[in-house]
Amino acid sequence: MRKRLIALLAVLFAFGMLTACGSDDSSSSSSSEASSSSETEEEADSGPETKAAFIMVAPIGDAGWNYAHDVGRQYAEEMTGVETAYVDAVPEGTADFGNYVRDFIDQGYNVIIGTSFGYMDDMLALADEYPDVVFEHVSGYKMNETNFGNTFGRMYEPRYLSGMVAGSATTSNLIGYVAAFPIPEVIRGINAFTLGVQAINPDAEVEVIWTSTWFDPAVEGDSAQALLDKGADVIAMHQDSTAAGEKAEAAGARWVSYNTDMSEFAPEAFLTAPVWNWGPRYVEIIEAAQAGTYAPTAYWGSMAEGIVDLAPIASDVDQGVVDQVMEAKAAIIAGDLHPFTGPINDQDGNEVLAAGEVMDDGAMLGMMFFVEGVIGSTG
Amino acid sequence: MTEASIIGLFVATVSFGALLYLAALGELLAEKAGVLNLGVEGMMAIGAVTAFIIGVELKNPWAALLVAMLSGALLASVHGVFTVGLGAEQVVSGLSLTILGLGLAAYLGKDYVGLPPGAELVPVEWGGLSDLPWIGPIFFNQAPIVYLALLMGIAVSLVLSSTRLGLALRAAGESASSTDSAGHSVLGLRLSAVAAGGALAGASGAYLTLSITPQWAEGLTAGRGWIAVALVIFGAWRPGRVGIGALIFGGTLALKTRLQPFGVEFSPIILSMLPYVLTLAILLIISVRARKRPSPAPFGLGLAYRREER
């Protein structure tokens, strides 16, 4: 019996050891990050120094969502001179998030930016607990009146433009779209993309496969393969891995990635991508906190503000198409073109938006139907 | 539904089937020797990450596969030492191994997340055979690890059924004390079976990062190790039946995304549950039939063997 107990203890010990070095690693990565930055630049003016901490859900090396946020963090540090730190791979819905935030606040960080949807309720509670700290949540919808706001971007604008490029690239007139979950954010993207496709190529259709996962490369890749098997020659996606692009590359098809310019993963297939550019918005938040003028908003930034953009278009795309896309981009930025302008029909041909009308934000935020030209179901 | 789509379904079925089969064969080996190892998911993750790292560093897919198998065996040996050597609870140790393997893989792979692959095992061309309609793309244009899975299935089956080693191994799983009396080392047999099983799980993980989705990220194995554990029960501890089960379970994985383009309205979530539901059904059948005939599970499965407590 004693032997058995010892063995059990040994297992637990080994396990405890690993978790210990695991957390050691992440805290040291953040603290070394913190100490390596601008600690020497002691600000002369009075009041506590502004320091910003970023909390991310997955490793920043993922080339996608989290990587884009880290690029934004570095940009903000460079532009404001404010010290920043980050910790990544912090799961949602656990005590870890709160622990990291308290740790950062103890170290004097007074701007906390959480970049994953599932942090929302924790941030709301923490904002209450620490009224002097600015909390900004990316991709959520809750806020308070003093120190907790949210930020997101009108990704449908560059999605529309990427659709134009895809529409010009397809010869089979079937475009595949590998998508995570049927929620308004994703559906809005698919619809904007399809409207862009049809602006260039009215005969092309967009077929959607739901993977029921944000991140499972095997399923994402296999979904892309299923669409390629069916005859799609361009693959677009709303997923976090690059698996769909690798399948497109292997099949000699084309690919519209997402989040960041992922051209290095599939150099032949890559067409373009709707991408995030968080830097300028982070500068705004940090400067407002510094000046003591931060007021929570539900910020939904556009291409004009620069939070979303279109990645460079592949060099083999026809110059005429590139010109058309750039014209549309300028028109969107100038406010002359809105991707969701009527007439827009749903999948069954019923009119949902009359000619000339522009969809309001409420309708876009709750969008749960597919436009004409999408193959697939929203439920 | 086009012909290409249907062929694509079968290509993916064989590919996913081989992925599950390798891991399940490893689990079968360990269980036949009497050691339940619930750490398959962890060993697959370690195999996946080490294969990717070696691929990036050495640009050699075969070295990557070899290292993945060694790492899987090494991690499995941790389980072997605790359960076989020290007599620890197999379920607890196996579950710890899953968590340990996933954590260790995430830690090791931190700097390799999102990197393009350094080496890949691409589909093998079998000359004219690969050009045959239907049969060609489905069976003769798969990645090398698919054929490895087939070879391993035949090898495990032959070793278990027709060699002295296989007999001793099965005896260790059925009745450790009589195996010991017959002069075989129960410790040695069980440790080697667990390590060999780990090597196969590692190869399965390597198939993910060298062929199926040549990249590394945390959570890449996505629960497929658990399907492999279920598969051993589904196949009633027989390599051949486990192989058939692997094709069925692989088919559900391949169908999951293809039902939508086929125009079938069926929840992919229910399809993801299918392997587990089928396994539960088999467990039910086994326990109902147990009154008339013995369970196909090795008699000594899950029991530690200590000579002095005989």
PDB file of C-alpha atoms in Angstrom, chain A residues 99 133 153 199 215 258:
ATOM      1  CA  ASN A  99      -4.833  36.283 -11.510  1.00  0.00           C
ATOM      2  CA  VAL A 133      -7.564  51.076 -14.071  1.00  0.00           C
ATOM      3  CA  GLY A 153     -13.628  46.523 -36.337  1.00  0.00           C
ATOM      4  CA  ALA A 199     -19.715  42.858 -57.866  1.00  0.00           C
ATOM      5  CA  PHE A 215      -9.186  26.039 -34.368  1.00  0.00           C
ATOM      6  CA  TYR A 258      -7.840  36.029 -42.731  1.00  0.00           C
TER       7      TYR A 258
END
